XYZ file of C-alpha atoms in Angstrom:
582
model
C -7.136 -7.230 -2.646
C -6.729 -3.980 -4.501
C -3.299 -3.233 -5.903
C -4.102 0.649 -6.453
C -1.295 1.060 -4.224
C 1.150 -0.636 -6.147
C 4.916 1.615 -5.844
C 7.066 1.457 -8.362
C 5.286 2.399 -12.187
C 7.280 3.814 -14.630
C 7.442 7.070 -16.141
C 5.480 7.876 -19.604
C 7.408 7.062 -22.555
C 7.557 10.415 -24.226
C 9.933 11.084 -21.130
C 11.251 7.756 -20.708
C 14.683 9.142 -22.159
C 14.594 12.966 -21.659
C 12.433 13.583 -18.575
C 14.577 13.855 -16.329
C 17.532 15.991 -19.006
C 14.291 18.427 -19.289
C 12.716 18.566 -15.339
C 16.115 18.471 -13.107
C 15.218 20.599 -10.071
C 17.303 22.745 -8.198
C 17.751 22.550 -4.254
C 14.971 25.109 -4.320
C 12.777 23.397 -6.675
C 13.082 25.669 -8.838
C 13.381 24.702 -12.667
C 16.609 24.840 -14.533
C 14.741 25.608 -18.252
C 11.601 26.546 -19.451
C 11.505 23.211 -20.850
C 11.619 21.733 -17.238
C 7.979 23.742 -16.975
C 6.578 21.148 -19.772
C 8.469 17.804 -18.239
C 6.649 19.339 -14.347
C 3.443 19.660 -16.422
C 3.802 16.575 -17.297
C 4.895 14.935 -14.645
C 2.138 16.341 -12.415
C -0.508 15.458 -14.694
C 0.784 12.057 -14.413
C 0.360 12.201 -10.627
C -2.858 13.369 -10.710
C -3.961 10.727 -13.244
C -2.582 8.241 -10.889
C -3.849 10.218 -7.483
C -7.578 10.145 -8.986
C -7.557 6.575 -9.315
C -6.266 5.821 -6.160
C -8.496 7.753 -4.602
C -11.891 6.545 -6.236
C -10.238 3.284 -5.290
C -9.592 3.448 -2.066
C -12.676 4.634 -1.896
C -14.487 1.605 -3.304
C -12.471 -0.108 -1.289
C -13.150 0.864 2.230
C -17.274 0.498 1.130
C -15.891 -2.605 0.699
C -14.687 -3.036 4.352
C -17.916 -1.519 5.287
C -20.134 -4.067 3.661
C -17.599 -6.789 4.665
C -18.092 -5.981 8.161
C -21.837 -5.630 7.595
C -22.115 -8.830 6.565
C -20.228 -10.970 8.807
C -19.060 -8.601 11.285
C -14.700 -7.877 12.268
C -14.680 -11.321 14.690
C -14.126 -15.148 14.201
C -15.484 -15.259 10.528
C -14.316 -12.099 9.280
C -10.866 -13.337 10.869
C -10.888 -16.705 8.675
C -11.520 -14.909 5.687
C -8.758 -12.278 6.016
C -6.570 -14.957 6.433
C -7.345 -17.076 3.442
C -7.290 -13.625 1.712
C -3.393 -12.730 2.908
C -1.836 -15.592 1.567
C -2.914 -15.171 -2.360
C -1.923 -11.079 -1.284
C 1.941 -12.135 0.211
C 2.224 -14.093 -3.501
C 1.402 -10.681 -5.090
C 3.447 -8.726 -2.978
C 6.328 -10.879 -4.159
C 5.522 -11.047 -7.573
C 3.884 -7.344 -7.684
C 5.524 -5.186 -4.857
C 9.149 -6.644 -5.266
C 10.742 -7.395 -8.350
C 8.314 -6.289 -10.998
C 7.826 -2.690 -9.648
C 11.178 -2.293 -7.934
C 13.295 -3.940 -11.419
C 11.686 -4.434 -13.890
C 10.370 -1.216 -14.541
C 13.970 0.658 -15.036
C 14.751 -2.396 -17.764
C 11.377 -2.202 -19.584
C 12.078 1.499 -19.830
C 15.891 0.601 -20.932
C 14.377 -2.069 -23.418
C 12.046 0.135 -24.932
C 15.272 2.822 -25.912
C 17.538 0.192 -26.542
C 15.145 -2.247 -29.064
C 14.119 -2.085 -32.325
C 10.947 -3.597 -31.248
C 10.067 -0.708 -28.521
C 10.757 -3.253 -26.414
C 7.236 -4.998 -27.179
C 9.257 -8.331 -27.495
C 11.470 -8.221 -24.020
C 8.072 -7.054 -22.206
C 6.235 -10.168 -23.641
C 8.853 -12.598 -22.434
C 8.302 -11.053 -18.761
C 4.468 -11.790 -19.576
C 5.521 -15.191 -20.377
C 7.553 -15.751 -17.332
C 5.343 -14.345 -14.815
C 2.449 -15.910 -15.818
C 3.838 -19.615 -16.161
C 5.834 -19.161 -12.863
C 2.528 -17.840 -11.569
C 0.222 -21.406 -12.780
C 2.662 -23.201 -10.911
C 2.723 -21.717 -7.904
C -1.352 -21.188 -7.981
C -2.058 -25.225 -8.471
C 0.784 -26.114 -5.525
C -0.881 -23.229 -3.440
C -4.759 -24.616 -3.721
C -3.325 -28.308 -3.017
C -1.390 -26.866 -0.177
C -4.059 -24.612 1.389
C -4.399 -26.585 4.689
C -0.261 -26.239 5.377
C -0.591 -22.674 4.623
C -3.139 -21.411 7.084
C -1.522 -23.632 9.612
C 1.664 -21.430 8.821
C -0.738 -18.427 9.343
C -2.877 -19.239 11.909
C -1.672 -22.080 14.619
C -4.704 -20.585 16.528
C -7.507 -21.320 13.637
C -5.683 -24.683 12.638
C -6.328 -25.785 16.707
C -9.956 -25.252 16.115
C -11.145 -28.043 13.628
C -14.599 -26.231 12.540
C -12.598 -22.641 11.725
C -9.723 -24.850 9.932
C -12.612 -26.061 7.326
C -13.902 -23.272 6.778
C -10.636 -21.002 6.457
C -9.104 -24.077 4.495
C -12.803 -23.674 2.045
C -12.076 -19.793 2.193
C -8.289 -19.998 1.042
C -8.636 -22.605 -1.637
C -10.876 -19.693 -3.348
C -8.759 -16.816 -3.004
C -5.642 -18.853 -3.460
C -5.839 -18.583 -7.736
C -6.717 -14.925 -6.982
C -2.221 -14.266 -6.881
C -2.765 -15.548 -11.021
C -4.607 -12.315 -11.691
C -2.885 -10.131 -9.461
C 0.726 -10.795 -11.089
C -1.026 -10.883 -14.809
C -2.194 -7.142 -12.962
C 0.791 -5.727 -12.239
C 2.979 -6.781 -15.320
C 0.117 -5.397 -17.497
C 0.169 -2.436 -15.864
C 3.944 -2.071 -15.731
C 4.034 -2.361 -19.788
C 1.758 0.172 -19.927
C 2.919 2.459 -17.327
C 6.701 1.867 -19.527
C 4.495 3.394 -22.428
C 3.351 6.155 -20.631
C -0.130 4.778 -19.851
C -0.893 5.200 -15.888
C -4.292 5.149 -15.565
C -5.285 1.522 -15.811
C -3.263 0.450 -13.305
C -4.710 2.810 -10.737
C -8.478 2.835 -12.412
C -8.875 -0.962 -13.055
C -9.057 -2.240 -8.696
C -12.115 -0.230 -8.954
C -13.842 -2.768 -10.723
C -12.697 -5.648 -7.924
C -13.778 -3.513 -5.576
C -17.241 -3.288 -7.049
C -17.674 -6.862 -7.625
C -16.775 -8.050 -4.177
C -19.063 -5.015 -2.660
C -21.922 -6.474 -4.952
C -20.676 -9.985 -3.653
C -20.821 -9.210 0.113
C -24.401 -6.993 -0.657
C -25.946 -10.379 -2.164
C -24.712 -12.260 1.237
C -26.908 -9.456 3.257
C -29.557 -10.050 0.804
C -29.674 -13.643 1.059
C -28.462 -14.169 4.965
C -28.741 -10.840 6.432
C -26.679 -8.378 8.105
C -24.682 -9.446 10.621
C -26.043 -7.379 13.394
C -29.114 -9.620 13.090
C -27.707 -12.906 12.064
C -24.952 -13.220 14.112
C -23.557 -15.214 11.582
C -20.320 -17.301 12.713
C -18.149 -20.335 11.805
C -20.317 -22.869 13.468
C -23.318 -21.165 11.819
C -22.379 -20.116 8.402
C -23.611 -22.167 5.574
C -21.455 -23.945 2.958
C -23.815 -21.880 -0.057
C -22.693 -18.772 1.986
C -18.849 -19.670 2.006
C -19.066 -20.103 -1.330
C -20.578 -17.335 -2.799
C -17.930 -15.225 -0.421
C -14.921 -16.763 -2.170
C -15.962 -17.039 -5.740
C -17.042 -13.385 -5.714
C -13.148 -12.923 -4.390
C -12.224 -14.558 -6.729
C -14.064 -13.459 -10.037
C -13.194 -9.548 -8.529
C -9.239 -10.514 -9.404
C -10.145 -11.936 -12.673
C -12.280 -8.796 -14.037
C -9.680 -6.572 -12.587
C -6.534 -8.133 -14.651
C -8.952 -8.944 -17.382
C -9.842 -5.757 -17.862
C -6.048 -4.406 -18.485
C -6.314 -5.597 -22.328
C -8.409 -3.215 -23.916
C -6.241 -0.390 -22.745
C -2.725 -2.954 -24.226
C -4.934 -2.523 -27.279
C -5.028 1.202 -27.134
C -1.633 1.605 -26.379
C -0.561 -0.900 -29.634
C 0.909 -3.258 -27.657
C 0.733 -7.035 -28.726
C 0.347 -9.329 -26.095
C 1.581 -12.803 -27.328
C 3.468 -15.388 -25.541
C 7.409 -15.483 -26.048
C 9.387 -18.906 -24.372
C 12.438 -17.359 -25.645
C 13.997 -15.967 -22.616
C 17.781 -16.999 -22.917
C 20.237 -14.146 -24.328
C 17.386 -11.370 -23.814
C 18.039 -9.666 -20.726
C 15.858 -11.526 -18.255
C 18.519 -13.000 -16.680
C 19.973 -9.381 -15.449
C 16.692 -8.109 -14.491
C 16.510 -12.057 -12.051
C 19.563 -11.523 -10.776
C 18.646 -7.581 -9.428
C 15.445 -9.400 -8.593
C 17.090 -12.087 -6.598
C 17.355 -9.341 -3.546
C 13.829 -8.129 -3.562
C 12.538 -11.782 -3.596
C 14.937 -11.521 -0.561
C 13.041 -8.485 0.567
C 9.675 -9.243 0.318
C 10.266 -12.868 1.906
C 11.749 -11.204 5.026
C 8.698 -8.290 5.158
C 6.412 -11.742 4.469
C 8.176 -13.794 7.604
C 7.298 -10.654 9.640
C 3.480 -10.707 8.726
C 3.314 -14.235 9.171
C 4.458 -13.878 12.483
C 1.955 -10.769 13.083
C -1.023 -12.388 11.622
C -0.383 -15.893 13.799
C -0.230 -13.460 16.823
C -3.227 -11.468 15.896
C -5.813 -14.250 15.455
C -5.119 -15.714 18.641
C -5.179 -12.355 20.320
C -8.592 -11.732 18.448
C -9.775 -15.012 19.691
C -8.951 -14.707 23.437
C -10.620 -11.190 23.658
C -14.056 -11.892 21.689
C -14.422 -14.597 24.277
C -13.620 -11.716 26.922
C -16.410 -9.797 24.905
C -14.183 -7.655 23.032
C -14.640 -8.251 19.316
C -12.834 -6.011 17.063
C -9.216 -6.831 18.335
C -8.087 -9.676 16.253
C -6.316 -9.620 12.679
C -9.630 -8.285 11.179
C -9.468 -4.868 13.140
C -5.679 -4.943 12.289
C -6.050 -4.769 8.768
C -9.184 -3.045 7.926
C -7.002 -0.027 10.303
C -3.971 -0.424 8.535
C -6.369 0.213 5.056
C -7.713 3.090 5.947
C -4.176 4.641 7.776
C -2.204 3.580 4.449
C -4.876 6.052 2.369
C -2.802 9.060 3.034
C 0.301 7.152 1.516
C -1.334 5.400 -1.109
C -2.750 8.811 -2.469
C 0.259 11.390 -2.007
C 3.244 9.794 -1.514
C 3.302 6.429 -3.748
C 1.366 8.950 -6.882
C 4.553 11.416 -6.579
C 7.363 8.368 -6.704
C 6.218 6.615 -9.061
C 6.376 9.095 -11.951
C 9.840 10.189 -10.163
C 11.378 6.670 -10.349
C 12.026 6.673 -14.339
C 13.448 10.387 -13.487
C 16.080 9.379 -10.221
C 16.352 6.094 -12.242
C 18.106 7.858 -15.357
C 20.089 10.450 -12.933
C 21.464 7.809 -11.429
C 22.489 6.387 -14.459
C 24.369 9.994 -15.239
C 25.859 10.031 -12.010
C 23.650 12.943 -11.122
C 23.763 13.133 -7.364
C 22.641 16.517 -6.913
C 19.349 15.521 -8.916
C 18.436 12.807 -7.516
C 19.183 14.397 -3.841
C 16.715 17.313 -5.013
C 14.239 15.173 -6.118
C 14.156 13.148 -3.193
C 14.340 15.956 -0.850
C 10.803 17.208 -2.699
C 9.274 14.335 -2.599
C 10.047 13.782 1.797
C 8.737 17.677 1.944
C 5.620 18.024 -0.688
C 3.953 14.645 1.028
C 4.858 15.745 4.360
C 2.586 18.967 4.205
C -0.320 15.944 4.101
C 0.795 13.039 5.894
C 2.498 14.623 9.051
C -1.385 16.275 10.017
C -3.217 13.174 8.352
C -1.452 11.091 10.945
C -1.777 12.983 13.882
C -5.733 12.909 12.627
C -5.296 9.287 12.893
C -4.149 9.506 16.358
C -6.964 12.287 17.804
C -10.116 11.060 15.402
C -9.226 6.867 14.953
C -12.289 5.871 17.365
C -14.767 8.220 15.733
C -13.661 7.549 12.119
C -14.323 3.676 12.836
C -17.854 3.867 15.079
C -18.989 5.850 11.656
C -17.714 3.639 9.103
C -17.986 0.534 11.056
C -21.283 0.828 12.733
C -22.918 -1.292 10.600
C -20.209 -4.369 12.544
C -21.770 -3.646 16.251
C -20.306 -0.969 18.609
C -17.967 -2.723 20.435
C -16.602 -3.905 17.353
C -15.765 -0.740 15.484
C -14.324 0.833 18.656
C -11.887 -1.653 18.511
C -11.185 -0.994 15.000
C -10.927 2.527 15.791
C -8.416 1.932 18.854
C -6.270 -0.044 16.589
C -5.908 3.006 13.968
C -4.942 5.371 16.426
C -2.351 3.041 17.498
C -1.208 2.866 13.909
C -1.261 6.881 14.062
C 2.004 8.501 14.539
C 3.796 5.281 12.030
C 2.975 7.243 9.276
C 5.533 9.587 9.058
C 8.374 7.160 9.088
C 6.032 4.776 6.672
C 6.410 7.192 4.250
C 9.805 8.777 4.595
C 10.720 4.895 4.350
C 9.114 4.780 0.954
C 10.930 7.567 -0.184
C 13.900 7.380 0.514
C 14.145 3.815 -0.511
C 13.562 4.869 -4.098
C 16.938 6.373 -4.079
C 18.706 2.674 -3.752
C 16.155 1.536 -6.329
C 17.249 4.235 -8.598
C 20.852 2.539 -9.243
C 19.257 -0.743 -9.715
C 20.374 -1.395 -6.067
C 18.112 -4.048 -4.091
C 20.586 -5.482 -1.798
C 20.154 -2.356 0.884
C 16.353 -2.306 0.822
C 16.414 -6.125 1.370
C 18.840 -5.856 4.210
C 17.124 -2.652 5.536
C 13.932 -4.707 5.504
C 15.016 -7.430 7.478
C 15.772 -4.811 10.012
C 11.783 -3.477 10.178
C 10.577 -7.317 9.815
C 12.683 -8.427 12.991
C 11.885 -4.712 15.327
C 8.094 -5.130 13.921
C 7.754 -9.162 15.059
C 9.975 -8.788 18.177
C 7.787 -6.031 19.121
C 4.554 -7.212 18.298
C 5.413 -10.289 19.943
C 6.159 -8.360 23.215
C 2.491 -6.961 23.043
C 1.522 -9.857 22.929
C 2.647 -11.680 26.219
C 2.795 -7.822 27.856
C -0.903 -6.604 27.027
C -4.355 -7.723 27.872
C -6.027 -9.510 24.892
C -8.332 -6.534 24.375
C -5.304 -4.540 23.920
C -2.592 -6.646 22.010
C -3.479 -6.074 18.277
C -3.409 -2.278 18.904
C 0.078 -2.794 20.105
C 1.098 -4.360 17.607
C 0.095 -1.350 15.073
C 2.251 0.874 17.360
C 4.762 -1.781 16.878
C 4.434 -0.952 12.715
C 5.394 2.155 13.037
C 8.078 2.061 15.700
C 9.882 -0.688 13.230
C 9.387 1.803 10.364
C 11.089 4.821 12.589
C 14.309 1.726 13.448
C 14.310 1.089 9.499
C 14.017 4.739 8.451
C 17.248 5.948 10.596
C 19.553 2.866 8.663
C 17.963 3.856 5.442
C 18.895 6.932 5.850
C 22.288 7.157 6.780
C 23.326 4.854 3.530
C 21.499 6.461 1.173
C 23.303 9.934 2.559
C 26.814 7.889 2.474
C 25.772 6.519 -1.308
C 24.891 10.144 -2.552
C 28.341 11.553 -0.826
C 27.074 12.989 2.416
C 24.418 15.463 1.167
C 20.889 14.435 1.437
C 19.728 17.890 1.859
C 18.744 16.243 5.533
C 18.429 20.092 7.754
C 16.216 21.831 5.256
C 13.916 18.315 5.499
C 14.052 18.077 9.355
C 13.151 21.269 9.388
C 10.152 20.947 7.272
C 9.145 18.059 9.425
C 9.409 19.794 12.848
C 7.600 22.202 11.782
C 4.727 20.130 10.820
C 4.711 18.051 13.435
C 4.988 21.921 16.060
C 1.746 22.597 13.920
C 0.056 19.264 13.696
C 0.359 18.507 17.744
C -2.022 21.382 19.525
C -4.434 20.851 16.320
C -4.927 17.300 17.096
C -4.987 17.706 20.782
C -7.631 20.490 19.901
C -9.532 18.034 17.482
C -9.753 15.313 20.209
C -10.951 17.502 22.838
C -13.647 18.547 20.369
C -13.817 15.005 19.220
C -14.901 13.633 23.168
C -17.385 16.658 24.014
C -19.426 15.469 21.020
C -19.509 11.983 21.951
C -20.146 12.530 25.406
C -23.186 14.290 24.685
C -24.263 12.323 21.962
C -22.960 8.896 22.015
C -20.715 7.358 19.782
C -23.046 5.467 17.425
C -22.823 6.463 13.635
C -24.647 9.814 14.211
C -22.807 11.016 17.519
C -19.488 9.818 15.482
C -20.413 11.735 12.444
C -20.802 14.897 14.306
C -18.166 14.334 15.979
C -15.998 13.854 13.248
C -16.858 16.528 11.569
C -16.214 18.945 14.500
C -13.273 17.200 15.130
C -11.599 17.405 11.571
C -13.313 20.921 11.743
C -11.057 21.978 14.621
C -8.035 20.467 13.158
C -7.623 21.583 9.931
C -8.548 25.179 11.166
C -5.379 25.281 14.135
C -3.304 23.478 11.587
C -3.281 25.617 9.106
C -3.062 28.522 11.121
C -0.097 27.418 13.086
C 1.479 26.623 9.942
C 0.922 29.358 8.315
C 2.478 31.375 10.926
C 5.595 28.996 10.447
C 5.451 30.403 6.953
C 6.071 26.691 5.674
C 6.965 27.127 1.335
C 5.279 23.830 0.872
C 2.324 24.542 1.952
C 1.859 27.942 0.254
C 2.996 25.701 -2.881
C 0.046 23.218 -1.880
C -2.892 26.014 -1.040
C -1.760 27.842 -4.058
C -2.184 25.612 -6.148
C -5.511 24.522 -4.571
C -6.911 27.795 -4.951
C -5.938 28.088 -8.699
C -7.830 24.768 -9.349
C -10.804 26.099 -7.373
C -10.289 29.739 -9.515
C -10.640 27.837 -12.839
């Protein structure tokens, strides 16, 4: 699990207290100072820093999909081991997605202004905390493996040979949600101090110890195209090299967070002291993420249960590729666009919005989030219709190495996920208004509202649509829940900033996009299909098709929306072409 995608870091600490006094935008984005030019330098140097990262990341970590799948394939094996894997990742997206990005960053940034100390003291008590909580739940979550991928899986736990080995599988990636949370409240002291890079550099290094994990499997059992490896044939030796190579990826990763504490001059040293410090504000904001992430968690429970027994029924119909494997090695790759533009831009807003909030500065925090919805539309309105037009293509190239019918599944699955982007990310963004004044009560409840549309609709998929089909319903499902949640979200955050959320100038932006992005993927698909009927749709067909596709694409894109004379994209190609003129 990387957690390159992490939302929520915190601002440097040179602007911790001034950043957003210096860089308040106007409607226009247009900067009220000169000194609002150095805070935007800043700032965007910030973003790229983190943008880099989580690109070479997400890189590393779709090779290491692609060896994944080389090795034992996107069906019945590769299904047991993303489950095992999930349930260590729902631990972290409590401990790492909720409350530590979403809270405590805006009080380690308070406690760092308001302490003698820098706040070196209040950040190691959260150390403390996290981590003991963490040893707890680790030891009760190795001896409870067995109830846990029951919870997950119904469908694996009826099958007594997959149960062992998932059981094996989980009991090794279980301790991995230790080194995760030690991850993310590392990198959230350091991101308070103005260091981002770690955070976003460091699941590089997991990523290149599982790839080198998964390489020695082909090395010692072969690829999977010619072992055909399976849970009644996999070996014990094989299982375990799989999950202690899972495991020893976390541990480097959060290990390798304390040279840069060093750098920074932070002392890492455990503090039991936490009554009459301030922890017990930053639990009780906390209290409504927990609530948060449980209810997102209930939803991919529910999800992942349906998932693997949709996988199973349709690789006994000869379809592999449909189950929870396909489900989440699409999501990966559709999140990229997000990951890389949207979360980068929030999360060295969030100490800004965070401190406007605190001055009662609607106008600024409107402005800012009115920027953010338009800047990472210019990408993620076309990368999604890409999705949609070039999914099957995209996955027969990266996944060849699985078996054909396998990847096309994959690839049918992504464009399902597709058009969900758009509301994905406007979710994200707008949600970092209520997190701003230190409210978690409205994500929570808005959460609840995705979780329920997202299982109530996946679970219609799944009694509605053939096996084969099922999962990629379900990734529609995603982003129709995201489109219900982003229309409540909405509306309250508009109410809470006193009507004005700038909302025509941002449809606007967005219709535009989407009036541009429409004929170019139609275009690109067209393209996409002549290739591959002449061709084929193995890796090389795919690559050429791809390439024409994407080709086609970006060229009617960007000439419809230049002829739509869209300011954010000028913004973005300017500044493009003034990199590229250095």
């Amino acid at each position: 699990m990387s957690t390159s995608s992490t939302p929520g870091a915190a601002g440097t600490a040179s602007t911790a207290s001034t950043a957003h006094d210096q860089n308040s935008a106007q409607p226009g984005g247009a900067l009220r100072s000169d000194s609002a030019g150095k805070g935007s330098s800043s700032l965007l140097k910030s973003s790229a820093l983190m943008a880099a990262g989580t690109i070479v990341s997400r890189i590393t970590g779709f090779l290491r999909t692609l060896v994944m799948a080389t090795a034992i394939g996107v069906g019945a094996l590769n299904d047991s081991y993303q489950v095992a894997n999930v349930l260590p990742t729902m631990i972290y997206v409590l401990v790492g997605g909720g409350a530590l990005n979403a809270v405590f960053v805006p009080q380690l940034v308070r406690a760092m202004k308001r302490d003698d100390d820098g706040g070196e003291a209040y950040a190691n008590r959260l150390f403390t905390l996290v981590i003991t909580g963490l040893a707890v739940v680790t030891a009760l979550g190795v001896l409870a493996a067995p109830l846990l991928v029951r919870m997950m899986s119904p469908d694996i736990a009826s099958d007594p040979e997959r149960m062992a080995i998932t059981v094996t599988f989980a009991r090794y990636c279980l301790p991995t949600m230790f080194f995760m949370g030690a991850h993310v409240v590392l990198g959230q002291i350091l991101n308070a101090r103005g260091r981002f890079g770690a955070m976003m550099w460091t699941p590089v290094l997991n990523n290149l110890v599982t790839i080198a994990t998964f390489a020695g499997f082909i090395w010692a059992f072969g690829a999977f195209t010619e072992s055909g490896v399976g849970p009644s044939t996999v070996t014990p030796g094989a299982v375990r090299l799989l999950g202690l190579g899972t495991l020893l990826g976390l541990a480097v990763q959060a290990l390798a967070m304390l040279p840069y504490l060093r750098g920074a001059g932070f002392r890492l040293r455990p503090r039991f002291d936490f009554r009459g410090h301030g922890l017990g504000k930053a639990m009780g904001l906390a209290k409504w993420t927990l609530a948060f992430v449980l209810a997102n968690q209930a939803g991919l429970v529910v999800v992942t249960q349906l998932a693997t027994e949709a996988g199973s029924l349709a690789e006994r119909a000869g379809y592999p590729g449909s189950g929870i494997t396909a489900y989440n090695y699409a999501l990966l790759l559709w999140q990229m666009p997000q990951a890389i533009i949207t979360v980068s831009v929030m999360t060295a807003v969030l100490p800004r919005i965070s401190r406007a909030a605190h001055d009662d500065d609607t106008a600024a925090i409107r402005d800012d989030i009115s920027s953010g919805l338009r800047t990472s539309a210019v990408a993620i309105v076309p990368c999604a219709f890409a999705f949609l037009a070039l999914g099957v293509p995209m996955a027969t190239l990266l996944y060849a190495g699985s078996g054909a019918e396998g990847a096309r599944g994959i690839g049918y699955v992504l464009m399902a996920f597709g058009l969900g982007l758009v509301p994905y990310s406007v979710q994200y963004v707008v949600l970092r208004g209520f997190y701003a004044y230190e409210d978690t009560r409205t994500p929570f409840y808005n959460t609840v509202i995705v979780a329920v549309v997202n299982a109530s609709a996946s679970a219609l998929c799944f009694v509605l649509l053939p096996a084969r089909w099922a999962v990629a319903g379900m990734a529609a499902s995603y982003g129709l829940a995201f489109a219900v949640g982003v229309g409540v979200a909405w509306r309250r955050l508009r109410k809470r900033l006193g009507g004005d959320l700038d909302g025509s100038r941002v449809v606007r932006t967005y219709v535009r996009l989407i009036v541009a992005s429409a004929p170019a993927a139609f275009a690109a698909w067209s393209a996409a299909r002549a290739v591959t009927g002449e061709l084929g749709d193995g890796a090389g067909g795919s690559a050429v098709a791809l390439a024409a596709g994407g080709a086609v694409l970006a060229v009617v894109f960007l000439g419809l929306a230049r002829l739509m004379r869209l300011p954010e994209l000028d913004a973005l190609m300017g500044a493009v072409r003034g990199r590229l003129g250095r």
